[in-house]
XYZ file of C-alpha atoms in Angstrom:
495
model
C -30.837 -110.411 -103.749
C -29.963 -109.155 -99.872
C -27.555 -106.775 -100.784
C -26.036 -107.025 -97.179
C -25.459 -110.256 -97.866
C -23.703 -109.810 -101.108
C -21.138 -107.185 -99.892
C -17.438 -107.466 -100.674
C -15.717 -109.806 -97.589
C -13.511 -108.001 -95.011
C -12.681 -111.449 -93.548
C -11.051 -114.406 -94.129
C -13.577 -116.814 -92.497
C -14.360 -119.470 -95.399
C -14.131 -122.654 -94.115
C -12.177 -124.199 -96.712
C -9.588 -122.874 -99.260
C -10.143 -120.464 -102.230
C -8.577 -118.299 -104.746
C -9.129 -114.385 -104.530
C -12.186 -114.787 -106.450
C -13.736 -116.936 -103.861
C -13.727 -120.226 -105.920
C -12.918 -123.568 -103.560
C -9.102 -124.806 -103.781
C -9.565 -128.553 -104.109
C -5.766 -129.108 -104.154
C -3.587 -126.531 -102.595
C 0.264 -128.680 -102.699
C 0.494 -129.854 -106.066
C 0.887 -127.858 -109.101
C -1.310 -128.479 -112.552
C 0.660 -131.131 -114.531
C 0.422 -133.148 -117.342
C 0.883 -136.546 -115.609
C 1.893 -136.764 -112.362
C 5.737 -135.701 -113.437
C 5.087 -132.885 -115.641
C 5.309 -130.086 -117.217
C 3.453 -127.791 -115.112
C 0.504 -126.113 -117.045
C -0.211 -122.524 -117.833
C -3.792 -122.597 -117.080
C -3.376 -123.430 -113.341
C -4.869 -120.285 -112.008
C -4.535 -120.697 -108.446
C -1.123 -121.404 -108.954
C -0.091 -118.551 -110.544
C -2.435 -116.300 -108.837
C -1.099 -117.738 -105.710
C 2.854 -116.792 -107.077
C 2.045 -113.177 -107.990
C 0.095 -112.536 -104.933
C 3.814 -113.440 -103.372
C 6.126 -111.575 -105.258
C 4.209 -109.100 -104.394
C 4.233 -109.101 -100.413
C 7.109 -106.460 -100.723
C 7.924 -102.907 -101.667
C 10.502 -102.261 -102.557
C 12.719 -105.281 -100.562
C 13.121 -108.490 -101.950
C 10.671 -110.732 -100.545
C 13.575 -113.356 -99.994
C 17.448 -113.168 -100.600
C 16.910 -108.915 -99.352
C 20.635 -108.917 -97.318
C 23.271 -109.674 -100.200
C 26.037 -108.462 -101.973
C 27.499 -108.354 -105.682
C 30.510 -108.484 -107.081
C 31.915 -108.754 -110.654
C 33.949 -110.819 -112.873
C 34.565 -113.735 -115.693
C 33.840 -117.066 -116.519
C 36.168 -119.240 -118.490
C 36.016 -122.274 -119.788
C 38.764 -125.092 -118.848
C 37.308 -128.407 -120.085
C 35.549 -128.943 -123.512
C 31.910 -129.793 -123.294
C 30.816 -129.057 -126.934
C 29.855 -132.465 -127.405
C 27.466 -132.010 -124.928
C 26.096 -128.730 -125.926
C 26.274 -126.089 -128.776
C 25.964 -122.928 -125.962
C 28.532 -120.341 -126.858
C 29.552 -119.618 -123.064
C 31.299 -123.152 -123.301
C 31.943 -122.866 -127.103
C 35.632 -123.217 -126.373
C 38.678 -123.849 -123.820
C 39.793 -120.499 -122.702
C 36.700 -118.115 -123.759
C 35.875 -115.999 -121.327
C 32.584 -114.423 -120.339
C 31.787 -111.434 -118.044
C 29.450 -112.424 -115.447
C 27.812 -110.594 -111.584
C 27.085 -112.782 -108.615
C 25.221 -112.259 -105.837
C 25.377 -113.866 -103.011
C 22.513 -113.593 -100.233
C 20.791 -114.661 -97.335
C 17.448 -116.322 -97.695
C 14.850 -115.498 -95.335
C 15.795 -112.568 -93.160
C 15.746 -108.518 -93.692
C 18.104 -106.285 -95.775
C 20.072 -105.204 -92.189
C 19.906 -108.329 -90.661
C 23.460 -110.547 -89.401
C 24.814 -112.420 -92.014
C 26.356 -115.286 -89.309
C 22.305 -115.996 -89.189
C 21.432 -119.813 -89.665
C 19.791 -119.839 -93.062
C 20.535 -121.033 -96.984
C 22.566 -118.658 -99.035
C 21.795 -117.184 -102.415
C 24.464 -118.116 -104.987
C 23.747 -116.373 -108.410
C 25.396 -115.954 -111.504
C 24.424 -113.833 -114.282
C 26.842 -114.850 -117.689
C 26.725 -112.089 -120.162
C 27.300 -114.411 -123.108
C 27.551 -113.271 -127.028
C 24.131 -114.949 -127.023
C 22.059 -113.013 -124.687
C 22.392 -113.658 -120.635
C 22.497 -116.982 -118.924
C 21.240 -116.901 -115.367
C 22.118 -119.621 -113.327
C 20.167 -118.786 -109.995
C 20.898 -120.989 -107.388
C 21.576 -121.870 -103.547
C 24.889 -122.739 -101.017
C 23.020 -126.094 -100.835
C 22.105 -128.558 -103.554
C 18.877 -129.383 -102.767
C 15.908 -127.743 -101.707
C 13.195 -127.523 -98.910
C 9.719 -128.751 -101.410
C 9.476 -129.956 -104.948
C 6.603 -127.834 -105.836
C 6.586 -124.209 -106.518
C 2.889 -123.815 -105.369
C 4.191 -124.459 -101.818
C 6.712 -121.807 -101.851
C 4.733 -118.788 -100.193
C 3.693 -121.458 -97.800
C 7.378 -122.167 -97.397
C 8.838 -118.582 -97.044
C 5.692 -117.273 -94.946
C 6.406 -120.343 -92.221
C 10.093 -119.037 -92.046
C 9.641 -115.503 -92.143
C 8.758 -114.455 -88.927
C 5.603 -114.756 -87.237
C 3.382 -112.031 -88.307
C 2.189 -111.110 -84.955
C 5.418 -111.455 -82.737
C 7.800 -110.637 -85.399
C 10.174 -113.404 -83.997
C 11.284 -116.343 -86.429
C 9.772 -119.733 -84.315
C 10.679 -123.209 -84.544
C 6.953 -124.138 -84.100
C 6.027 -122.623 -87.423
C 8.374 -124.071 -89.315
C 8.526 -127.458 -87.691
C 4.018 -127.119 -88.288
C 4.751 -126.445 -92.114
C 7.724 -128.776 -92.746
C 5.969 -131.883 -90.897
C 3.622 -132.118 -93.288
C 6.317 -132.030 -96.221
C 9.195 -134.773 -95.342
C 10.135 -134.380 -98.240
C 12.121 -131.012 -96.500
C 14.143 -133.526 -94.504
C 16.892 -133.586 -96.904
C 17.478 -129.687 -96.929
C 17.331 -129.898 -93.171
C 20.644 -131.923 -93.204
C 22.104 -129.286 -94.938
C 20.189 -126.443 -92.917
C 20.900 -127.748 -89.374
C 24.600 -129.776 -90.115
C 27.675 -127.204 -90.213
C 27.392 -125.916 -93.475
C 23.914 -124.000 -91.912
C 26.290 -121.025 -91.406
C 28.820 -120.620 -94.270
C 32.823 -118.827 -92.882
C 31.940 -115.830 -95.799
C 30.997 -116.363 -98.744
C 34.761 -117.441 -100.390
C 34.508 -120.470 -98.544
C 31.355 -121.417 -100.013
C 30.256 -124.127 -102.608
C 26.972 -122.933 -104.954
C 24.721 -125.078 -106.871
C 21.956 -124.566 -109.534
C 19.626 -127.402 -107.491
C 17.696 -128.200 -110.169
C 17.756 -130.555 -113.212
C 18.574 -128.588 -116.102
C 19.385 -129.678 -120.137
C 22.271 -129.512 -122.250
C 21.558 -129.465 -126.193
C 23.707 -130.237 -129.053
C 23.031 -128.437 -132.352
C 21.095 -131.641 -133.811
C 18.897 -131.935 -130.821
C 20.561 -134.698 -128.264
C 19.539 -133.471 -125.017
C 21.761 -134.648 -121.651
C 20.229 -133.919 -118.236
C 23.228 -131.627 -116.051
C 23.096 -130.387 -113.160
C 25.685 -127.010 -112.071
C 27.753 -127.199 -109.035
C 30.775 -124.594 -108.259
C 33.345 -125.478 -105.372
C 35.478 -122.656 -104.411
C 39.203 -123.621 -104.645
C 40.111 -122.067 -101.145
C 37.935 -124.603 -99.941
C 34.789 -124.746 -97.713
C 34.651 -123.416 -94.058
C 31.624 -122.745 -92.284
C 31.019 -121.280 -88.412
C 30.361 -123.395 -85.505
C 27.603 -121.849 -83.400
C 29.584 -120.220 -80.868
C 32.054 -118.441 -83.541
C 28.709 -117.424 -85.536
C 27.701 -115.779 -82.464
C 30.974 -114.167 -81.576
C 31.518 -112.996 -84.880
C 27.705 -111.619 -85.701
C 28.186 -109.735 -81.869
C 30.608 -107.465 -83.488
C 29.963 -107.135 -87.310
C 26.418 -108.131 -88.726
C 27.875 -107.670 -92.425
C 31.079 -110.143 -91.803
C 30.623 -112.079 -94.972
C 29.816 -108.704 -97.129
C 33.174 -107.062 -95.762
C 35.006 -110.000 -96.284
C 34.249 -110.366 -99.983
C 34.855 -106.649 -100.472
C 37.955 -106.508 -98.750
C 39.540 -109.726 -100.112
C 38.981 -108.006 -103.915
C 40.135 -104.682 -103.033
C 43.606 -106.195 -102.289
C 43.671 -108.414 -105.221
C 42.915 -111.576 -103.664
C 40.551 -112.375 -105.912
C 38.233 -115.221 -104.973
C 37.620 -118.415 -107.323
C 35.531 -121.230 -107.739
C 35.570 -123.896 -110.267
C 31.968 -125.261 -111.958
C 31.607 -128.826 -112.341
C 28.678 -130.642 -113.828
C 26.752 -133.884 -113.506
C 25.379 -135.937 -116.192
C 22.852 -138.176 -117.363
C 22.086 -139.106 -120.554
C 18.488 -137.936 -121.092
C 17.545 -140.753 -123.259
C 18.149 -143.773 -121.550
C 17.250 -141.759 -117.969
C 14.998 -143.692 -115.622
C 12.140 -142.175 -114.265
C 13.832 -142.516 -110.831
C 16.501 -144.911 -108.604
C 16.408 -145.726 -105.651
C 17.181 -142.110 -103.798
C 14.077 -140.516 -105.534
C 12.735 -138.959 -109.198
C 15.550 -137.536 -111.844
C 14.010 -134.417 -111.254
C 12.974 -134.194 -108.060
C 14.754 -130.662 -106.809
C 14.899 -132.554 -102.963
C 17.351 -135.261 -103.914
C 20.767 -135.450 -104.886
C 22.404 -137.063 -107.695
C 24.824 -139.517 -105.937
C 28.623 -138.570 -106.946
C 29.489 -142.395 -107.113
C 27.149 -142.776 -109.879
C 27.474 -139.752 -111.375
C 30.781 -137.846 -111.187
C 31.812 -133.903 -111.149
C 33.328 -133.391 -114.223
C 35.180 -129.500 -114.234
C 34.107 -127.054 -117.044
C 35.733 -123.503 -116.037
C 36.580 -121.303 -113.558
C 35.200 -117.948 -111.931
C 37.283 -115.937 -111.022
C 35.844 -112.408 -108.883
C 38.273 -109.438 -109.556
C 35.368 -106.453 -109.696
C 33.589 -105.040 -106.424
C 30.667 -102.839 -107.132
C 30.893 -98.527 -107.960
C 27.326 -98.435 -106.227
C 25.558 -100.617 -104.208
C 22.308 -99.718 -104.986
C 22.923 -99.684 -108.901
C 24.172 -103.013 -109.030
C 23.430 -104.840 -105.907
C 19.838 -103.622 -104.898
C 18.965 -103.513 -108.691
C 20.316 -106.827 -110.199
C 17.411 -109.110 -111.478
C 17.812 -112.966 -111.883
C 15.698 -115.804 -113.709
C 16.202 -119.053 -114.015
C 13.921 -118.456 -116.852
C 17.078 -116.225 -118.397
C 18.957 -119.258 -120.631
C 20.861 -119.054 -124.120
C 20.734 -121.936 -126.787
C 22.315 -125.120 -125.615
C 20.519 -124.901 -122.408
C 17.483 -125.797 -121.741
C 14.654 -126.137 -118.881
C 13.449 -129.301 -117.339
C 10.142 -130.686 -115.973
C 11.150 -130.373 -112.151
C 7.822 -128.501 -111.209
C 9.949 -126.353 -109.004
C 11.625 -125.369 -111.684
C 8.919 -124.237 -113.749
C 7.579 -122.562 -110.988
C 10.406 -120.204 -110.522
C 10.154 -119.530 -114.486
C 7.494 -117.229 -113.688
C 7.883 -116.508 -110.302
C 10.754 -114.585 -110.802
C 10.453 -112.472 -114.086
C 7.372 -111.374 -112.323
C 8.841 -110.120 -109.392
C 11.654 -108.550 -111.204
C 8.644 -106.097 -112.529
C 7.101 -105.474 -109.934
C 9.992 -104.856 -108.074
C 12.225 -102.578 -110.241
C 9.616 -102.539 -112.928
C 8.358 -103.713 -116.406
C 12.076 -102.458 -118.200
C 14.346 -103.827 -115.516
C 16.706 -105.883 -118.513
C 17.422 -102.059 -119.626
C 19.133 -101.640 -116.549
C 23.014 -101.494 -116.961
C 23.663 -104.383 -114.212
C 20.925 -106.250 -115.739
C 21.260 -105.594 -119.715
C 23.013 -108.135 -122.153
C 25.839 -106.827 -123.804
C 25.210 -108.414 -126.835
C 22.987 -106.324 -129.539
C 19.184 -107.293 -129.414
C 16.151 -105.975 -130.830
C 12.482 -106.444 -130.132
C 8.931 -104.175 -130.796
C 8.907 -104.116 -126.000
C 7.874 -100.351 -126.329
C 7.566 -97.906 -123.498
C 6.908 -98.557 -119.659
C 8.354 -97.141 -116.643
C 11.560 -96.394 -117.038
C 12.227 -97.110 -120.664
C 15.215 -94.921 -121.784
C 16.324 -96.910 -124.961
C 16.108 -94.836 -127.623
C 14.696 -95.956 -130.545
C 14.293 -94.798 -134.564
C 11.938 -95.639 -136.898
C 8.137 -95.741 -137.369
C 7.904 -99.713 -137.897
C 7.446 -101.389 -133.786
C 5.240 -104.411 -135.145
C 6.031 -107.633 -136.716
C 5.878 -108.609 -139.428
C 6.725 -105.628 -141.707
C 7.120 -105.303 -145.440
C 8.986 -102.052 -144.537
C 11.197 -102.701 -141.996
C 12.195 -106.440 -142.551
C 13.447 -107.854 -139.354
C 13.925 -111.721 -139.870
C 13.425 -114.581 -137.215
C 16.437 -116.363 -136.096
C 17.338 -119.288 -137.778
C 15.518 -122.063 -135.795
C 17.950 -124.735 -136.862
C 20.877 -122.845 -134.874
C 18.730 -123.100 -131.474
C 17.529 -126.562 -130.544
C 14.836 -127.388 -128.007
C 13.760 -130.297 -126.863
C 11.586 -132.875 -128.587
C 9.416 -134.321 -126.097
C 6.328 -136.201 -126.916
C 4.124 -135.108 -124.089
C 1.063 -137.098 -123.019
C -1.438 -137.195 -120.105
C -4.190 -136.491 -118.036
C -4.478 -133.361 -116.300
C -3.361 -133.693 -112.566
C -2.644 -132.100 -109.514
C -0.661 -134.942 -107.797
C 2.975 -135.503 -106.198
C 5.512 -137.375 -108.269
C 4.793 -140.932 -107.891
C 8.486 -142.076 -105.882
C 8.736 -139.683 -103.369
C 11.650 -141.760 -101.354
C 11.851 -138.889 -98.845
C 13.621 -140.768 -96.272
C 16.727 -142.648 -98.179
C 19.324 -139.081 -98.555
C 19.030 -137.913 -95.230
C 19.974 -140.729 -93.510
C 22.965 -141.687 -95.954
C 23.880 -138.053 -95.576
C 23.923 -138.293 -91.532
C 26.064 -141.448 -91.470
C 28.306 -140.092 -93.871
C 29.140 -137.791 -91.184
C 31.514 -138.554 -87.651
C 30.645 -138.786 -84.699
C 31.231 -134.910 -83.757
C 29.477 -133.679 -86.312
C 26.165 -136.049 -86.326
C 25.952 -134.799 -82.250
C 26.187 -131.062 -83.292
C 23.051 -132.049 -85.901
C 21.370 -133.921 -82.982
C 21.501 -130.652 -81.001
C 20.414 -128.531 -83.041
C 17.610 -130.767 -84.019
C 16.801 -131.149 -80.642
C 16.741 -127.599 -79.775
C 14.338 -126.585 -82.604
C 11.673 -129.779 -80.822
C 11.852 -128.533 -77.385
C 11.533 -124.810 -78.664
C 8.404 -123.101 -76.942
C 4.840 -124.083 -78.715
C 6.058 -127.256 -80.464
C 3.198 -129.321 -79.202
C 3.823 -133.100 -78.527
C 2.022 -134.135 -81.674
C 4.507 -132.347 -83.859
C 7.918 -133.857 -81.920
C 6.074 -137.438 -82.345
C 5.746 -136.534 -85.740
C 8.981 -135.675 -86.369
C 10.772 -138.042 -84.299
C 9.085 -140.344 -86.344
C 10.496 -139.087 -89.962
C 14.048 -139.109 -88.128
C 13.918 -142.670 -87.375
C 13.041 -143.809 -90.673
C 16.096 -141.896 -91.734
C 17.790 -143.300 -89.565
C 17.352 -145.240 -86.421
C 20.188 -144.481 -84.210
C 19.297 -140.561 -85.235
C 15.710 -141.172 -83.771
C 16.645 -142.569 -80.661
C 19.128 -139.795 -79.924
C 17.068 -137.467 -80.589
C 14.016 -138.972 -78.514
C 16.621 -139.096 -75.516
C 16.987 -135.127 -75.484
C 12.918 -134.057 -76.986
C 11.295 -132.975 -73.526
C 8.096 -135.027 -74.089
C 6.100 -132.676 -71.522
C 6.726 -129.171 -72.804
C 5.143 -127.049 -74.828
């Protein structure tokens, strides 16, 4: 064997895709699934290789959602849902639960101006007498892919170009065009709710299909929504820049300020349901599950649960705001996860991050802790300060009985799963219906604003002409009256 030839690689110069290891990526968009709608399987190594290799491009910054802020306060419940689920957060009208929310920019650095076009974090962590509930979530209730093995894809394309250290429209119009299924999220990105007033004039959503569980089992698909009851303002471009000239932390100061005189802010949590069992695999606007799409109010009304009411700022900023770790993979009994591949994405995605990032103990962390007691043989690690007695940290032990839970107080789901192993998109994309309902929904004023910014990303520098065919293209088929005003300002000629 040449041993020059068998020499560890110092470049990248394969000519097709492969893991770490060197092994050929034969599918490098869609996820491992049991059937082409899910679950997503464990043993899809690229996958997860491709996640950890992510959540690890940072030290000790969050790779996305760095420039945020937290604040504390309680849940309580208004409206009584325990038909719909046995979780003890909604076990009652008036119980209230402590919870921390963060709110956050998406893409850009710790320091960077918060009037910035870009989604907003929206995260809630419930401390509930069951362990803690994290509903993680966005300003916006839908997202930019379906598939969590596109995400470092995603976030690389937005972050900014590696070699210019700019943010360009090229790169993310390159990436997006070959994903229309991003067209929905871009009505959100690129309408007027792009740059939120602050964040008490925003709405939050969980974006995802999640479960509700009754005691005996019945599972109803829900999906989280919270409207603030001040309403929801956002920034026209020329206030954003006005405002973002003179304080790059507007929306941080805002929230801060508002609390520290007692004007505490509030937002009310609705839900959506469907009834799990007699749930089509999709309508018209797309799959049940599909983490792009929207559940139409029409045909499936907000219905209020509670309120959340902000009274708390933080003692230390870097305790509680730098330090606090989300999961969507954080739930309590009577909620449950979905098949939205997305979804199960993020399930590891995040935990693993959370380790890396603070480190393998992070839920011992004040911010981060349940306040509830709990017990488990987790021994040691960085920055393990629990103390502990005893000589017994296995299970099970003659000498130290610890019992299981009682499985019949904690329901899951009883799905009978079947199928071939796949990597494959779900089967009705319908990438084109939302958007255009969403931008003739609109009037007149606002659908130009979203034509000019549209247009101003297509003529940016290095968006070739292949790319602004391309995407005039997916605009007219969400609608034709967008296309044609948009192919009246898209500079054919310029590159």
């Amino acid at each position: 064997m040449d041993p020059v030839k068998y020499t560890p690689r110092d470049a990248f110069n394969a000519k097709v895709m492969t893991t770490n290891a060197g092994t050929p990526v034969t599918d490098n968009t869609s996820s491992l699934t049991l059937g082409p709608r899910g679950p997503v399987l464990l043993e899809d190594y690229h996958l997860l290789e491709k996640l950890a290799n992510f959540d690890r491009e940072r030290q000790p910054e969050r790779v996305v959602h760095a420039r945020g802020v937290v604040a504390k306060g309680y849940f309580e419940v208004t409206h009584d849902i325990t038909n719909l689920t046995c979780a003890d957060v909604f076990g009652e009208v008036g119980r209230r639960t402590p919870v921390a929310v963060r709110f956050s920019t998406v893409i850009h650095s710790r320091h960077s101006p918060e009037t910035l076009r870009d989604p907003r974090g929206f995260a809630v962590k419930f401390y509930t007498r069951e362990g803690i509930w994290d509903l993680v979530g966005n300003n916006f209730p839908v997202f930019f892919i379906r598939d969590a093995i596109k995400f470092p894809d995603l976030i690389h394309a937005f972050k900014p170009n590696p070699r210019t250290e700019r943010q360009e429209s090229w790169r993310i119009l390159d990436f997006l065009s070959h994903h229309p299924e991003s067209l929905n999220m871009l009505t959100f990105l690129d309408d007027d709710e792009g740059i939120p007033r602050d964040y008490r004039h925003m709405r939050g959503s969980g974006v995802h299909t999640f479960r509700l569980l009754t005691r005996d089992g019945k599972s109803t698909y829900v999906k989280f929504h919270w409207r603030p009851t001040c309403g929801i303002e956002n920034l026209l471009d020329d206030e954003a820049v006005m405002i973002g000239g003179n304080n790059f932390s507007h929306a941080t100061h805002d929230l801060i300020d508002a609390i520290d005189r007692g004007d505490y802010p509030e937002w009310t949590l609705y839900i959506q349901t469907m009834d799990e069992a007699t749930a089509p695999d999709h309508f018209p606007w797309g799959d049940v599950l599909d983490d792009t799409k929207e559940w139409p109010e029409k045909d499936f009304p907000m219905r209020p649960v509670g309120r959340m009411v902000l009274n708390r700022n933080c003692d230390n900023q870097f305790l509680e705001n730098e330090q606090i770790a989300f999961s969507p993979a954080l739930i309590v009994p009577g909620i449950y996860y979905t098949d939205d591949k997305m979804l199960q994405g993020r399930l590891f995605s995040y935990v693993d991050t959370q380790r890396y990032r603070i480190g393998a103990n992070y839920l011992q962390l004040p911010i981060n802790a349940p306040k509830n007691p709990h017990h488990n043989n987790h021994y040691d690690g960085q920055q393990n300060w629990m103390h502990r007695e005893g000589e017994v940290n296995y299970y099970p032990s003659r000498v130290d009985v610890v019992p299981d839970a009682p499985s019949k107080s904690f329901p899951k789901p009883r799905d009978d799963l079947a199928g071939n192993r796949v990597k494959q998109v779900v089967p009705h994309e319908a990438n084109f219906v939302q958007p255009g309902e969403r931008y003739r929904s609109w009037d007149p004023a606002r659908r130009e604003r979203f034509v000019m910014r549209t247009a101003e990303r297509l003529n940016s520098p290095r968006v070739t002409p292949e790319l602004k065919a391309l995407w005039l293209e997916h605009w007219s088929k969400c609608d034709a009256e967008l296309g044609a005003a948009l192919a009246a300002r898209v500079k054919q000629n310029a590159m």
